[in-house]
Structure formats: structure tokens, C-alpha cells
XYZ file of C-alpha atoms in Angstrom:
367
model
C 74.068 92.715 51.745
C 74.688 89.157 53.062
C 75.545 86.325 50.877
C 74.358 83.016 51.052
C 75.790 79.478 49.625
C 73.688 76.583 48.559
C 75.497 73.242 47.750
C 73.840 69.827 46.705
C 72.605 67.027 48.873
C 72.859 64.379 46.708
C 71.838 60.903 47.771
C 74.659 58.927 45.918
C 78.020 59.645 44.598
C 76.660 59.530 40.834
C 77.333 62.461 38.714
C 77.669 63.614 35.245
C 81.498 62.211 35.381
C 80.922 59.314 37.909
C 78.559 56.452 37.900
C 77.221 55.780 41.334
C 78.538 52.384 42.984
C 75.710 51.735 45.335
C 71.910 52.222 45.651
C 70.215 55.575 44.637
C 69.940 56.186 48.414
C 73.058 55.725 49.958
C 72.581 56.996 53.586
C 76.118 57.081 54.239
C 77.166 58.947 51.670
C 74.498 61.478 51.833
C 75.282 62.223 55.492
C 78.922 62.566 54.590
C 78.271 64.967 51.858
C 75.908 66.958 54.075
C 78.323 67.065 57.100
C 80.974 68.050 54.637
C 78.752 71.105 53.836
C 77.942 71.827 57.274
C 81.528 71.734 58.484
C 83.097 73.880 55.839
C 80.907 76.937 55.436
C 77.965 76.404 53.376
C 74.574 77.617 54.473
C 72.288 75.027 52.902
C 72.171 72.016 50.441
C 69.526 71.197 48.054
C 67.443 68.084 47.723
C 66.639 67.733 44.357
C 63.663 66.107 42.562
C 63.154 63.460 39.867
C 60.545 61.070 38.757
C 62.288 58.021 39.684
C 64.916 59.615 42.222
C 64.630 59.018 46.065
C 61.783 61.201 47.635
C 63.551 64.423 49.013
C 61.135 64.995 51.826
C 62.415 61.818 53.900
C 65.803 62.141 52.772
C 65.830 65.940 53.955
C 64.312 64.818 57.444
C 67.188 61.923 57.463
C 69.431 64.834 57.196
C 67.880 67.422 59.526
C 67.814 64.974 62.288
C 71.305 64.482 62.100
C 72.912 67.886 61.537
C 72.732 71.039 63.667
C 72.892 74.146 61.837
C 72.907 73.177 57.895
C 69.715 74.684 56.281
C 67.714 72.407 53.796
C 65.974 73.438 50.379
C 63.495 70.545 49.410
C 62.474 70.708 45.735
C 58.899 70.085 45.155
C 56.556 69.265 42.009
C 53.005 70.350 42.813
C 51.833 67.589 40.512
C 52.893 64.937 42.822
C 50.805 65.723 45.994
C 47.724 67.751 46.905
C 48.965 71.377 48.238
C 47.256 70.606 51.556
C 49.466 67.639 52.017
C 52.442 69.110 50.933
C 51.737 71.953 53.469
C 51.580 69.248 56.296
C 54.554 67.561 55.086
C 56.743 70.793 54.494
C 55.521 72.208 58.233
C 56.499 68.735 59.836
C 60.057 68.976 58.032
C 60.173 72.560 59.387
C 59.582 71.118 62.999
C 61.960 68.379 62.536
C 64.732 70.846 61.640
C 63.969 73.528 64.031
C 63.059 75.862 61.390
C 65.880 75.131 58.584
C 63.647 74.525 55.642
C 63.057 76.174 52.681
C 61.193 74.621 49.585
C 62.018 74.916 45.886
C 58.750 74.802 43.717
C 59.713 72.907 40.324
C 57.021 73.448 37.455
C 58.796 71.187 35.070
C 60.351 72.393 31.680
C 60.056 68.590 30.242
C 56.790 67.522 29.108
C 57.923 64.015 28.905
C 59.472 64.008 32.402
C 56.218 65.378 33.978
C 54.090 62.872 32.050
C 56.158 60.065 33.744
C 54.410 60.907 36.905
C 50.748 61.507 35.260
C 51.441 65.153 34.628
C 49.850 66.168 30.949
C 49.438 69.817 31.637
C 50.759 72.217 28.942
C 53.902 74.316 30.339
C 51.873 77.505 30.768
C 49.269 75.372 32.542
C 51.855 73.932 34.940
C 53.143 77.659 35.763
C 49.499 78.477 36.621
C 49.210 75.347 38.905
C 52.359 76.183 40.569
C 51.302 79.754 41.461
C 47.877 78.415 42.516
C 49.858 75.554 44.743
C 52.210 77.878 46.220
C 49.147 80.490 47.499
C 47.239 77.740 48.964
C 50.636 76.194 50.767
C 51.317 79.761 52.159
C 47.611 80.091 53.510
C 47.647 76.322 55.020
C 51.143 77.353 56.679
C 49.510 80.767 58.174
C 45.809 80.119 58.523
C 44.597 78.860 61.946
C 41.058 79.120 60.759
C 39.303 76.612 57.958
C 39.390 77.891 54.609
C 37.769 76.826 51.408
C 39.392 77.152 48.009
C 38.023 76.993 44.611
C 40.426 77.770 41.902
C 41.555 76.309 38.392
C 43.785 73.417 39.588
C 42.584 72.830 42.977
C 38.935 72.797 45.319
C 38.505 71.835 48.806
C 36.362 72.728 51.497
C 36.884 73.519 55.437
C 40.901 72.807 55.704
C 42.925 73.901 58.506
C 46.166 72.412 59.452
C 46.981 71.338 62.904
C 50.892 71.373 61.978
C 52.328 74.885 61.623
C 56.159 75.767 60.441
C 58.503 76.853 63.252
C 59.599 79.878 60.848
C 57.305 82.759 60.836
C 55.252 83.704 58.857
C 56.428 80.737 56.503
C 59.509 78.760 55.121
C 60.836 80.686 52.227
C 59.568 79.804 48.905
C 62.005 79.156 46.139
C 61.131 79.382 42.282
C 63.141 79.109 39.182
C 62.685 79.750 35.342
C 63.369 81.872 32.285
C 60.536 82.222 30.342
C 57.691 85.198 30.716
C 55.123 82.756 32.202
C 57.932 81.886 34.870
C 58.879 85.238 35.720
C 55.309 86.073 36.194
C 54.726 83.138 38.908
C 57.999 83.596 40.506
C 57.910 87.174 40.714
C 54.422 87.277 42.455
C 54.988 84.132 44.870
C 58.718 83.787 45.294
C 60.959 84.450 48.233
C 64.156 83.482 46.196
C 64.225 83.580 42.352
C 66.845 80.829 40.963
C 68.668 81.317 37.787
C 71.221 79.190 36.045
C 74.826 80.774 35.310
C 74.801 82.964 32.557
C 77.005 85.800 31.451
C 76.816 88.978 33.462
C 74.891 90.990 31.092
C 72.175 88.289 30.543
C 71.837 87.622 34.125
C 71.351 91.324 34.740
C 68.513 91.155 31.890
C 66.932 88.217 33.827
C 67.060 90.220 37.439
C 65.294 93.138 35.820
C 62.915 90.725 34.443
C 62.209 89.357 37.767
C 61.877 92.746 39.493
C 59.362 94.073 36.657
C 57.292 90.881 37.299
C 57.186 91.534 41.297
C 56.269 95.007 40.653
C 53.534 94.038 37.917
C 52.106 91.735 40.816
C 51.831 94.303 43.263
C 54.819 93.546 45.659
C 56.845 96.358 47.093
C 59.671 93.842 47.813
C 61.358 91.665 45.354
C 62.593 87.885 45.397
C 66.369 87.483 46.244
C 68.254 86.433 43.344
C 70.063 83.004 43.110
C 72.581 81.894 40.580
C 73.753 78.258 39.911
C 77.345 77.277 38.693
C 79.708 74.325 38.542
C 82.933 75.667 39.979
C 86.109 73.758 38.570
C 88.984 75.214 40.650
C 92.881 74.283 41.054
C 95.969 75.938 42.720
C 97.093 77.775 39.629
C 95.138 79.005 36.216
C 96.961 76.275 34.128
C 96.041 73.307 36.473
C 92.461 74.724 36.844
C 92.074 74.760 32.878
C 93.619 71.596 32.707
C 90.947 70.053 35.272
C 88.309 71.616 33.292
C 89.191 70.036 29.968
C 89.730 66.775 31.995
C 86.334 67.026 33.470
C 84.717 67.664 29.873
C 86.678 64.426 28.846
C 85.524 62.412 31.838
C 81.668 63.729 30.941
C 82.173 62.658 27.339
C 83.357 59.212 28.346
C 80.463 58.936 30.971
C 77.906 59.722 28.200
C 79.747 56.894 25.801
C 79.327 54.316 28.669
C 75.889 55.160 29.931
C 72.995 57.601 29.364
C 73.579 60.582 31.595
C 70.175 61.523 31.906
C 66.464 60.232 31.122
C 65.975 63.656 29.553
C 66.868 64.498 26.026
C 70.636 66.041 25.649
C 69.262 68.232 22.490
C 66.335 70.428 21.681
C 65.091 70.852 25.198
C 61.884 72.185 25.859
C 62.379 74.686 28.633
C 63.512 78.157 28.622
C 66.399 78.043 30.774
C 68.390 75.067 29.024
C 67.767 76.914 25.769
C 69.348 79.724 26.826
C 72.407 77.981 28.265
C 73.120 76.251 24.926
C 72.560 79.714 23.292
C 75.580 81.093 25.386
C 77.674 77.855 24.576
C 77.009 78.469 20.954
C 78.314 82.084 21.584
C 81.516 81.037 22.619
C 83.394 78.787 25.138
C 84.347 81.530 27.434
C 82.558 84.560 28.737
C 83.425 87.451 31.325
C 86.212 86.579 34.235
C 85.686 82.581 34.326
C 82.501 81.546 32.943
C 83.127 78.549 30.696
C 80.334 76.494 28.538
C 81.104 73.507 26.998
C 80.298 71.367 30.265
C 76.504 72.870 29.183
C 76.800 71.903 25.906
C 77.880 68.565 26.319
C 75.009 68.035 28.697
C 72.433 69.668 26.605
C 72.142 72.706 28.877
C 70.752 70.110 31.731
C 70.368 72.370 34.962
C 73.237 73.929 36.575
C 75.844 73.140 34.060
C 78.031 76.221 33.260
C 81.436 76.182 34.961
C 83.443 78.967 36.703
C 87.307 77.818 35.841
C 90.266 79.262 37.805
C 92.169 79.251 41.033
C 89.869 79.781 44.093
C 90.964 83.565 43.760
C 89.757 83.915 40.227
C 86.438 81.961 41.012
C 85.783 83.966 44.128
C 86.052 87.281 42.017
C 83.668 85.767 39.545
C 81.142 85.099 42.314
C 81.623 88.435 43.508
C 80.738 90.014 39.918
C 77.182 88.487 40.458
C 77.237 89.546 43.938
C 77.806 93.243 42.787
C 74.752 92.718 40.302
C 72.487 91.851 43.152
C 72.774 88.265 43.478
C 72.600 87.328 47.222
C 72.521 83.351 46.988
C 75.241 81.588 45.243
C 74.424 77.935 44.231
C 77.690 75.869 43.372
C 78.012 71.854 42.790
C 81.223 70.222 41.671
C 81.535 66.936 40.029
C 83.183 65.076 42.504
C 80.380 65.979 44.915
C 82.256 65.307 48.108
C 85.715 66.311 47.443
C 84.627 69.356 45.401
C 82.440 70.635 48.413
C 85.149 70.141 50.666
C 87.679 72.161 48.532
C 85.141 74.935 47.582
C 84.300 75.456 51.202
C 87.667 75.663 52.399
C 89.160 77.850 49.527
C 86.586 79.970 47.967
C 83.650 80.729 50.451
C 86.043 82.537 52.910
C 87.271 84.883 50.186
C 84.024 85.533 49.150
C 82.423 86.351 52.619
C 85.676 88.426 53.610
C 85.161 90.526 50.275
C 81.562 90.761 50.944
C 82.020 91.893 54.588
C 84.481 94.860 52.924
C 81.797 95.817 50.501
C 79.056 96.072 53.408
C 81.541 98.099 55.858
C 82.244 100.528 52.905
C 78.458 101.095 51.891
C 77.961 101.542 55.842
C 80.790 104.155 56.138
C 79.238 105.843 53.013
C 75.841 106.202 54.203
C 76.928 107.276 57.889
């Protein structure tokens, strides 16, 4: 099966180890980072969402108009716009990009962050709303006849769009979460199901939960699985581990100098972060190269577990997840631009070559 690589489309150079030096949307940096991904073997980049961050949709349009093949994943919270409006926005973006768009639906794992933009639903209510929003958006992307909708969270009459995506039947829908409510919603509606980097055994369990949810929803297919990591690579194992501990020191120094995030770094509400902290509490190192102190230091904030080693070691660790059935590998370094280039040069080619060998062996065995 093919493998895909997802990077980050940051709009400035700030990270857990580096304070940004300019505006939150630095056009030149955003374009340099996107082109670095395009030039070094990545398939797509994610424009993330935060309550005070630059709007990902116009930022994505800016990059789509200035790249040729790089695919774009735009994060979207259903509470910030009505589904019919969102459907038109994303259809327009798919047109601008000539069919290179996917949409990542965020339900929201922190009540306080959601409330910053007027969202006071409970977590389970948010998952139900996300599922309803995805259904409406898919219908708006594909229906050429007016339709009505009366659901739990949305109601409208006689809507039909005049703006349709290039991709047929529609752009891919991406979704993430590690709770039963998340599995139910994403298993039913997602084309891609996103997980954070846990040990292989726990990842296999989550994959089975997603498959079970898809089956329970009546699907005959299952979402593609994506897993996210923070690679830390160097020419030797010794240098890679020196770099890892230096990175951890930089995170600690950054925390001491300024707040890393407006979300709490202890007692997270969302299941995904709770799981990462539990993994970190059970040990620093897991499997071939998984390292957890970066997750512990940042409160399990999103993509925060590292893979540490030489390019060959990290590539083999990624292949371990591929062998579980993971088809999309998400990776983001701490020095965003340099790490995107290094990972693209030194890790992606190894993984693609090994995947091609596996596919050839499967084809030969099936012949």
C-alpha cells in the first residue's frame, strides 16, 4: 500500500524551542517552509487551527497559489462557521489548488479553548455536532439539487451551492481523537483517522477501535490511519540522543522564559493528551525509537512524542507503524524549516524504498 508524508505549514518560525521573531503570519517564512516540503519529498502540509492564530483557509490559499504539487490539509473547527459556508470555502480552496485540498475536522479537546470563540457545548455534544457538520458539508459538496436539513445542531432550508470541489466525489475528510465518542464519529465519517504517536501495541489497539467503529456505522471500508511524531535525527545514534536531550533542555528554557501555550500543561481534558502522558509516565523509551519526555514536558500537547536516532533508525521505526497498517506518517521537527529539509532528504527516501520493496513482495506472493 502507498505511504504518504504529512508535514506542518507553520505561518511563523515559532515552536516549542524557538520564540517567533515577527508577526504570527509571516508570508515569506510560510512560503519558504511550504516549498521546502514540496522540494524534499513530502506529500502535504497541515495548516493548523488555534483560537487566536491566523485563519488557515486564506493562508492555505496563499500557499496553493504559489506551489504546484504540494497537497494541503486545512484544519477546521465546526463551531467557527456554518457548515454551508464552510463547504463553499473548502470547495473554493479545492478549485484554487486544482484538487489538492483535504479538510481536518477538529472537535476540540479543551473546554476553555473552545469557549474563547463562543463554544460552550460539552465534549460529547461537540463530537455529535462535528459528525453532523461533516455530513452536511459532504452533501453540499456533492448535491446539485437544493436540500433542507433539520438536525440537532443545524437547521436550514433550500440550500444548494454553485461552487463544487475539483475532487470527486469530494476532498478527503480527516479526523482525530482517542475517546469512544471520537472513534464513533470518525469511524463513521472520516477518510483519514489521525492518531498521536504511541507505542506500537497501543497504536494497534486504537486502529482496531477505529475499524470497529467504522463497521458499527455500516461502512464496508475503513479510514486510512495516520500517526504523528516529532523526529529527532542525527548522523549517529550518540549524536541523535545528544540532540534529543538538548532539545528537551531548549523546551524547558522556552517554558521558563515564556508560556508555550495558552492551554494548561497539566491535567489535560482530552483523551489523546491523557494517553500520551500515561505513556510518558510508564517510561522514557518504547519500542525501537519512541521517546516520551518531550510529551511529558509539554503536557501531552498534540503531536509531542519523538522518534530519536539516525535516519535509518527513525525510518525503520516509521516502517514498524506502516507494518501495523499506518498509511500516512505525520512528522514535524522542532526547528521547523531545517528539520523538514533534513527529514525529507534523509528519512523519506528510505521509507519509500522499503515500502516499495514490501509492495513488490506482496505482489509477487499474490501472483
